[in-house]
PDB file of C-alpha atoms in Angstrom:
ATOM      1  CA  MET B   1      53.725  -0.806 -19.835  1.00  0.00           C
ATOM      2  CA  LEU B   2      52.738   2.448 -18.932  1.00  0.00           C
ATOM      3  CA  PHE B   3      50.777   2.741 -21.928  1.00  0.00           C
ATOM      4  CA  SER B   4      49.132  -0.988 -21.137  1.00  0.00           C
ATOM      5  CA  ILE B   5      48.051   0.299 -17.703  1.00  0.00           C
ATOM      6  CA  ILE B   6      46.369   3.177 -19.113  1.00  0.00           C
ATOM      7  CA  SER B   7      44.584   1.574 -21.434  1.00  0.00           C
ATOM      8  CA  GLY B   8      43.425  -0.516 -18.985  1.00  0.00           C
ATOM      9  CA  ARG B   9      42.058   2.173 -16.713  1.00  0.00           C
ATOM     10  CA  ARG B  10      40.177   3.997 -20.011  1.00  0.00           C
ATOM     11  CA  ILE B  11      38.600   0.281 -20.592  1.00  0.00           C
ATOM     12  CA  HIS B  12      37.560  -0.472 -16.831  1.00  0.00           C
ATOM     13  CA  SER B  13      36.356   3.423 -17.036  1.00  0.00           C
ATOM     14  CA  VAL B  14      34.235   2.805 -20.311  1.00  0.00           C
ATOM     15  CA  LEU B  15      33.020  -0.624 -18.689  1.00  0.00           C
ATOM     16  CA  VAL B  16      31.736   0.859 -15.266  1.00  0.00           C
ATOM     17  CA  GLY B  17      30.031   4.412 -17.355  1.00  0.00           C
ATOM     18  CA  LEU B  18      28.931   1.481 -19.386  1.00  0.00           C
ATOM     19  CA  LEU B  19      26.906  -0.407 -16.952  1.00  0.00           C
ATOM     20  CA  CYS B  20      26.009   3.431 -14.917  1.00  0.00           C
ATOM     21  CA  LEU B  21      23.604   3.881 -17.979  1.00  0.00           C
ATOM     22  CA  VAL B  22      22.059   0.616 -18.042  1.00  0.00           C
ATOM     23  CA  ILE B  23      21.450   0.685 -14.624  1.00  0.00           C
ATOM     24  CA  ALA B  24      20.118   4.357 -14.767  1.00  0.00           C
ATOM     25  CA  SER B  25      18.006   3.057 -17.699  1.00  0.00           C
ATOM     26  CA  ALA B  26      16.734   0.192 -16.065  1.00  0.00           C
ATOM     27  CA  ILE B  27      15.467   2.004 -13.185  1.00  0.00           C
ATOM     28  CA  CYS B  28      14.069   4.805 -15.356  1.00  0.00           C
ATOM     29  CA  CYS B  29      11.553   2.261 -16.845  1.00  0.00           C
ATOM     30  CA  SER B  30      10.652   0.576 -13.748  1.00  0.00           C
ATOM     31  CA  SER B  31       9.884   3.645 -12.282  1.00  0.00           C
ATOM     32  CA  SER B  32       7.533   4.890 -15.681  1.00  0.00           C
ATOM     33  CA  VAL B  33       5.889   1.316 -15.278  1.00  0.00           C
ATOM     34  CA  GLY B  34       5.200   1.832 -11.632  1.00  0.00           C
ATOM     35  CA  SER B  35       3.834   5.540 -11.832  1.00  0.00           C
ATOM     36  CA  SER B  36       1.607   4.721 -14.932  1.00  0.00           C
ATOM     37  CA  SER B  37      -2.197   6.048 -14.778  1.00  0.00           C
ATOM     38  CA  ILE B  38      -4.613   3.146 -13.765  1.00  0.00           C
ATOM     39  CA  LEU B  39      -7.573   3.992 -15.553  1.00  0.00           C
ATOM     40  CA  CYS B  40     -10.809   3.615 -13.202  1.00  0.00           C
ATOM     41  CA  LEU B  41     -13.272   0.503 -14.105  1.00  0.00           C
ATOM     42  CA  GLU B  42     -15.964   0.980 -16.895  1.00  0.00           C
ATOM     43  CA  SER B  43     -18.399  -1.094 -14.305  1.00  0.00           C
ATOM     44  CA  GLU B  44     -17.639   1.124 -11.474  1.00  0.00           C
ATOM     45  CA  ARG B  45     -17.658   4.445 -13.660  1.00  0.00           C
ATOM     46  CA  HIS B  46     -20.643   4.140 -15.343  1.00  0.00           C
ATOM     47  CA  ALA B  47     -22.432   3.301 -11.444  1.00  0.00           C
ATOM     48  CA  LEU B  48     -20.843   6.809 -10.293  1.00  0.00           C
ATOM     49  CA  LEU B  49     -22.922   7.832 -13.308  1.00  0.00           C
ATOM     50  CA  ARG B  50     -26.185   6.144 -12.391  1.00  0.00           C
ATOM     51  CA  PHE B  51     -25.631   7.699  -8.751  1.00  0.00           C
ATOM     52  CA  LYS B  52     -25.288  10.889  -9.801  1.00  0.00           C
ATOM     53  CA  GLN B  53     -28.317  10.843 -12.049  1.00  0.00           C
ATOM     54  CA  GLY B  54     -30.337  11.265  -8.758  1.00  0.00           C
ATOM     55  CA  LEU B  55     -28.886  13.601  -7.883  1.00  0.00           C
ATOM     56  CA  VAL B  56     -29.829  16.757  -7.489  1.00  0.00           C
ATOM     57  CA  ASP B  57     -26.277  19.316  -7.918  1.00  0.00           C
ATOM     58  CA  GLU B  58     -27.753  23.073  -8.215  1.00  0.00           C
ATOM     59  CA  SER B  59     -24.116  23.820  -8.003  1.00  0.00           C
ATOM     60  CA  ASN B  60     -22.881  21.929 -10.380  1.00  0.00           C
ATOM     61  CA  ALA B  61     -20.427  19.988  -7.783  1.00  0.00           C
ATOM     62  CA  LEU B  62     -20.029  17.651  -9.901  1.00  0.00           C
ATOM     63  CA  ALA B  63     -18.757  18.759 -13.473  1.00  0.00           C
ATOM     64  CA  SER B  64     -16.016  16.517 -13.396  1.00  0.00           C
ATOM     65  CA  TRP B  65     -18.410  13.333 -13.580  1.00  0.00           C
ATOM     66  CA  LYS B  66     -18.777  14.322 -17.426  1.00  0.00           C
ATOM     67  CA  SER B  67     -16.342  15.864 -18.788  1.00  0.00           C
ATOM     68  CA  GLU B  68     -13.143  13.693 -17.379  1.00  0.00           C
ATOM     69  CA  LYS B  69     -13.436  10.299 -18.657  1.00  0.00           C
ATOM     70  CA  ASP B  70     -10.988   8.647 -16.108  1.00  0.00           C
ATOM     71  CA  CYS B  71     -13.571   8.307 -13.098  1.00  0.00           C
ATOM     72  CA  CYS B  72     -10.239   8.237 -10.732  1.00  0.00           C
ATOM     73  CA  LYS B  73      -9.757  11.819 -11.505  1.00  0.00           C
ATOM     74  CA  TRP B  74     -13.303  13.169 -10.658  1.00  0.00           C
ATOM     75  CA  ARG B  75     -14.180  15.650  -7.751  1.00  0.00           C
ATOM     76  CA  GLY B  76     -14.509  13.287  -4.383  1.00  0.00           C
ATOM     77  CA  ILE B  77     -13.478   9.801  -5.918  1.00  0.00           C
ATOM     78  CA  ALA B  78     -10.041   7.794  -4.943  1.00  0.00           C
ATOM     79  CA  CYS B  79      -9.250   5.000  -6.421  1.00  0.00           C
ATOM     80  CA  ASN B  80      -6.658   2.234  -5.496  1.00  0.00           C
ATOM     81  CA  ASN B  81      -3.223   3.037  -7.494  1.00  0.00           C
ATOM     82  CA  ARG B  82      -3.318  -0.472  -8.538  1.00  0.00           C
ATOM     83  CA  THR B  83      -6.418  -2.283  -9.579  1.00  0.00           C
ATOM     84  CA  GLY B  84      -8.024   1.027 -10.990  1.00  0.00           C
ATOM     85  CA  HIS B  85     -11.028  -0.127  -8.086  1.00  0.00           C
ATOM     86  CA  VAL B  86     -13.200   3.392  -6.560  1.00  0.00           C
ATOM     87  CA  ILE B  87     -11.954   3.044  -2.496  1.00  0.00           C
ATOM     88  CA  THR B  88     -13.151   6.812  -1.860  1.00  0.00           C
ATOM     89  CA  LEU B  89     -16.733   8.870  -2.413  1.00  0.00           C
ATOM     90  CA  ASN B  90     -16.237  11.737  -0.494  1.00  0.00           C
ATOM     91  CA  LEU B  91     -19.366  14.219  -1.552  1.00  0.00           C
ATOM     92  CA  ARG B  92     -19.046  15.757   1.857  1.00  0.00           C
ATOM     93  CA  ASN B  93     -20.676  19.808   2.039  1.00  0.00           C
ATOM     94  CA  SER B  94     -17.375  21.709   2.541  1.00  0.00           C
ATOM     95  CA  PHE B  95     -19.337  25.508   3.033  1.00  0.00           C
ATOM     96  CA  ASP B  96     -16.255  27.117   2.545  1.00  0.00           C
ATOM     97  CA  ASP B  97     -15.526  24.990  -0.461  1.00  0.00           C
ATOM     98  CA  SER B  98     -16.079  27.957  -2.924  1.00  0.00           C
ATOM     99  CA  LYS B  99     -16.584  25.104  -6.209  1.00  0.00           C
ATOM    100  CA  PHE B 100     -19.547  23.595  -3.688  1.00  0.00           C
ATOM    101  CA  GLY B 101     -20.395  27.056  -2.895  1.00  0.00           C
ATOM    102  CA  GLY B 102     -22.306  25.967   0.227  1.00  0.00           C
ATOM    103  CA  THR B 103     -25.284  24.330  -1.806  1.00  0.00           C
ATOM    104  CA  PRO B 104     -26.117  21.024  -0.508  1.00  0.00           C
ATOM    105  CA  LEU B 105     -26.224  17.536  -3.331  1.00  0.00           C
ATOM    106  CA  ARG B 106     -30.158  16.601  -2.713  1.00  0.00           C
ATOM    107  CA  GLY B 107     -32.390  13.547  -4.005  1.00  0.00           C
ATOM    108  CA  GLU B 108     -31.568   9.547  -4.270  1.00  0.00           C
ATOM    109  CA  ILE B 109     -28.667   7.739  -2.972  1.00  0.00           C
ATOM    110  CA  ASP B 110     -28.934   5.219  -5.648  1.00  0.00           C
ATOM    111  CA  PRO B 111     -27.851   1.469  -5.156  1.00  0.00           C
ATOM    112  CA  SER B 112     -26.018   1.864  -8.194  1.00  0.00           C
ATOM    113  CA  LEU B 113     -23.086   2.500  -5.541  1.00  0.00           C
ATOM    114  CA  LEU B 114     -23.267  -1.271  -4.673  1.00  0.00           C
ATOM    115  CA  GLU B 115     -21.120  -1.808  -7.566  1.00  0.00           C
ATOM    116  CA  LEU B 116     -18.397  -0.242  -5.673  1.00  0.00           C
ATOM    117  CA  ARG B 117     -17.694  -3.057  -4.299  1.00  0.00           C
ATOM    118  CA  HIS B 118     -14.117  -2.049  -3.141  1.00  0.00           C
ATOM    119  CA  LEU B 119     -15.326   1.117  -1.428  1.00  0.00           C
ATOM    120  CA  ASN B 120     -14.517   1.880   2.048  1.00  0.00           C
ATOM    121  CA  TYR B 121     -14.651   5.671   2.911  1.00  0.00           C
ATOM    122  CA  LEU B 122     -18.461   7.062   2.437  1.00  0.00           C
ATOM    123  CA  ASP B 123     -18.655  10.685   3.342  1.00  0.00           C
ATOM    124  CA  LEU B 124     -22.216  12.642   2.402  1.00  0.00           C
ATOM    125  CA  ASN B 125     -21.717  15.082   5.357  1.00  0.00           C
ATOM    126  CA  PHE B 126     -23.693  18.123   5.264  1.00  0.00           C
ATOM    127  CA  ASN B 127     -26.450  17.143   2.489  1.00  0.00           C
ATOM    128  CA  ASP B 128     -30.141  17.592   2.153  1.00  0.00           C
ATOM    129  CA  PHE B 129     -30.436  14.143   1.066  1.00  0.00           C
ATOM    130  CA  GLY B 130     -33.443  13.431   3.694  1.00  0.00           C
ATOM    131  CA  GLY B 131     -35.708  10.624   3.724  1.00  0.00           C
ATOM    132  CA  MET B 132     -34.150   7.163   5.041  1.00  0.00           C
ATOM    133  CA  ILE B 133     -31.188   6.166   5.162  1.00  0.00           C
ATOM    134  CA  PRO B 134     -31.142   3.392   2.506  1.00  0.00           C
ATOM    135  CA  ARG B 135     -30.582   0.241   4.116  1.00  0.00           C
ATOM    136  CA  PHE B 136     -28.115  -1.010   1.079  1.00  0.00           C
ATOM    137  CA  ILE B 137     -25.466   0.540   2.689  1.00  0.00           C
ATOM    138  CA  GLY B 138     -25.359  -2.831   4.925  1.00  0.00           C
ATOM    139  CA  SER B 139     -24.087  -4.408   2.355  1.00  0.00           C
ATOM    140  CA  LEU B 140     -21.131  -2.431   1.295  1.00  0.00           C
ATOM    141  CA  ARG B 141     -18.825  -4.656   3.408  1.00  0.00           C
ATOM    142  CA  GLN B 142     -15.750  -3.188   2.597  1.00  0.00           C
ATOM    143  CA  LEU B 143     -17.080   0.283   4.420  1.00  0.00           C
ATOM    144  CA  LYS B 144     -14.220   1.489   6.940  1.00  0.00           C
ATOM    145  CA  LYS B 145     -15.460   5.173   7.462  1.00  0.00           C
ATOM    146  CA  LEU B 146     -19.612   6.178   7.253  1.00  0.00           C
ATOM    147  CA  ASN B 147     -20.407   9.869   7.529  1.00  0.00           C
ATOM    148  CA  LEU B 148     -23.822  10.036   7.395  1.00  0.00           C
ATOM    149  CA  ALA B 149     -24.133  13.203   9.196  1.00  0.00           C
ATOM    150  CA  HIS B 150     -26.317  16.334   9.076  1.00  0.00           C
ATOM    151  CA  ASN B 151     -28.547  15.460   6.306  1.00  0.00           C
ATOM    152  CA  ASN B 152     -31.804  15.444   7.483  1.00  0.00           C
ATOM    153  CA  PHE B 153     -32.441  11.922   7.242  1.00  0.00           C
ATOM    154  CA  SER B 154     -36.026  10.625   8.747  1.00  0.00           C
ATOM    155  CA  GLY B 155     -37.360   7.280   9.936  1.00  0.00           C
ATOM    156  CA  PRO B 156     -35.933   4.595  11.399  1.00  0.00           C
ATOM    157  CA  VAL B 157     -32.311   3.957  10.989  1.00  0.00           C
ATOM    158  CA  PRO B 158     -31.691   0.531   9.093  1.00  0.00           C
ATOM    159  CA  PRO B 159     -30.095  -2.179  11.633  1.00  0.00           C
ATOM    160  CA  GLN B 160     -28.469  -3.642   8.422  1.00  0.00           C
ATOM    161  CA  LEU B 161     -25.551  -1.360   9.022  1.00  0.00           C
ATOM    162  CA  GLY B 162     -24.691  -3.475  11.633  1.00  0.00           C
ATOM    163  CA  ASN B 163     -23.591  -5.866   8.543  1.00  0.00           C
ATOM    164  CA  LEU B 164     -20.214  -3.679   8.661  1.00  0.00           C
ATOM    165  CA  SER B 165     -17.900  -5.737  10.533  1.00  0.00           C
ATOM    166  CA  ASN B 166     -15.242  -3.346   8.958  1.00  0.00           C
ATOM    167  CA  LEU B 167     -16.384  -0.281   9.935  1.00  0.00           C
ATOM    168  CA  HIS B 168     -14.146   2.038  12.593  1.00  0.00           C
ATOM    169  CA  THR B 169     -16.114   5.591  11.900  1.00  0.00           C
ATOM    170  CA  LEU B 170     -19.981   6.055  12.545  1.00  0.00           C
ATOM    171  CA  ASP B 171     -21.140   9.497  11.773  1.00  0.00           C
ATOM    172  CA  LEU B 172     -25.097   9.628  11.919  1.00  0.00           C
ATOM    173  CA  SER B 173     -25.192  12.624  14.077  1.00  0.00           C
ATOM    174  CA  MET B 174     -27.758  16.037  13.700  1.00  0.00           C
ATOM    175  CA  ASN B 175     -29.772  13.707  11.931  1.00  0.00           C
ATOM    176  CA  GLN B 176     -32.268  14.215  14.490  1.00  0.00           C
ATOM    177  CA  TYR B 177     -35.344  13.008  13.066  1.00  0.00           C
ATOM    178  CA  VAL B 178     -34.469   9.464  12.311  1.00  0.00           C
ATOM    179  CA  SER B 179     -35.652   7.182  14.981  1.00  0.00           C
ATOM    180  CA  PHE B 180     -33.963   3.683  16.667  1.00  0.00           C
ATOM    181  CA  GLN B 181     -35.953   0.550  17.250  1.00  0.00           C
ATOM    182  CA  ASN B 182     -33.103  -0.866  18.957  1.00  0.00           C
ATOM    183  CA  LEU B 183     -29.253  -0.669  18.623  1.00  0.00           C
ATOM    184  CA  GLU B 184     -28.505  -4.775  18.920  1.00  0.00           C
ATOM    185  CA  TRP B 185     -26.824  -4.204  15.620  1.00  0.00           C
ATOM    186  CA  LEU B 186     -23.814  -1.867  17.252  1.00  0.00           C
ATOM    187  CA  SER B 187     -22.585  -4.640  19.284  1.00  0.00           C
ATOM    188  CA  HIS B 188     -21.736  -6.271  15.594  1.00  0.00           C
ATOM    189  CA  LEU B 189     -19.530  -3.441  14.642  1.00  0.00           C
ATOM    190  CA  SER B 190     -16.804  -5.143  15.939  1.00  0.00           C
ATOM    191  CA  SER B 191     -13.978  -2.554  14.307  1.00  0.00           C
ATOM    192  CA  LEU B 192     -15.427   0.404  15.361  1.00  0.00           C
ATOM    193  CA  ARG B 193     -13.714   2.746  17.396  1.00  0.00           C
ATOM    194  CA  TYR B 194     -15.909   6.197  16.628  1.00  0.00           C
ATOM    195  CA  LEU B 195     -19.629   6.721  17.170  1.00  0.00           C
ATOM    196  CA  ASN B 196     -21.358  10.057  16.231  1.00  0.00           C
ATOM    197  CA  MET B 197     -25.009  10.143  17.352  1.00  0.00           C
ATOM    198  CA  THR B 198     -25.378  13.579  19.024  1.00  0.00           C
ATOM    199  CA  ARG B 199     -28.098  15.070  18.384  1.00  0.00           C
ATOM    200  CA  LEU B 200     -30.303  12.038  17.593  1.00  0.00           C
ATOM    201  CA  ASN B 201     -33.791  10.456  19.530  1.00  0.00           C
ATOM    202  CA  LEU B 202     -32.793   7.631  21.360  1.00  0.00           C
ATOM    203  CA  SER B 203     -35.575   7.294  23.424  1.00  0.00           C
ATOM    204  CA  GLU B 204     -37.735   4.872  21.517  1.00  0.00           C
ATOM    205  CA  ALA B 205     -34.563   2.030  21.118  1.00  0.00           C
ATOM    206  CA  VAL B 206     -35.330  -0.442  23.457  1.00  0.00           C
ATOM    207  CA  ASN B 207     -32.539  -1.166  26.032  1.00  0.00           C
ATOM    208  CA  TRP B 208     -29.784   1.510  24.998  1.00  0.00           C
ATOM    209  CA  PRO B 209     -27.361   1.677  27.600  1.00  0.00           C
ATOM    210  CA  GLN B 210     -26.664  -1.824  26.918  1.00  0.00           C
ATOM    211  CA  SER B 211     -26.141  -1.561  23.356  1.00  0.00           C
ATOM    212  CA  PHE B 212     -23.937   0.959  23.929  1.00  0.00           C
ATOM    213  CA  SER B 213     -22.412  -0.769  26.906  1.00  0.00           C
ATOM    214  CA  GLN B 214     -21.066  -3.743  24.734  1.00  0.00           C
ATOM    215  CA  LEU B 215     -19.102  -1.587  21.933  1.00  0.00           C
ATOM    216  CA  THR B 216     -16.393  -1.286  25.037  1.00  0.00           C
TER     217      THR B 216
END
């Protein structure tokens, strides 16, 4: 009788041990699948490379944009972990960053960025693109943050920016050569929470106080 009880306990222990192994194995496999690397989409990778072709990158800050095949691992790029879509393009020039060396990017902001249909963060702060702010930026409808400050832009600010209804942060500051015909487009930015227009000339904008009052 005692032998039967001991044997039963041993069998029970073995079964419990096997069950634990099965559960641990399942958890391990599940974790492995969940952490598998999602590569960026080839179409978005090509779009970024076309964008890079229009840039003057004297400090070679975007060297990884050629050597690394997965654009999700490129400098300044972040992707959605589930879909692989590019959601962040952060080329902010940090002067204390040795990789940039304080040398700003110059050149053309290529409309190939329109291929990044899920982009919600675009930061080009402290570069030197110059010229007019591209109208096509107003077609990046998923943008939530747009920072074009300190870029030596000039000419009229495109009212197409008013199409960015998901935008909650807009920084156009320190582009003292830009101009505004009107600011009515600001009233369409229904999600806007932060707006920086420091050192911008608003003198030519029609009824600009009313436009700002509609933001509150």
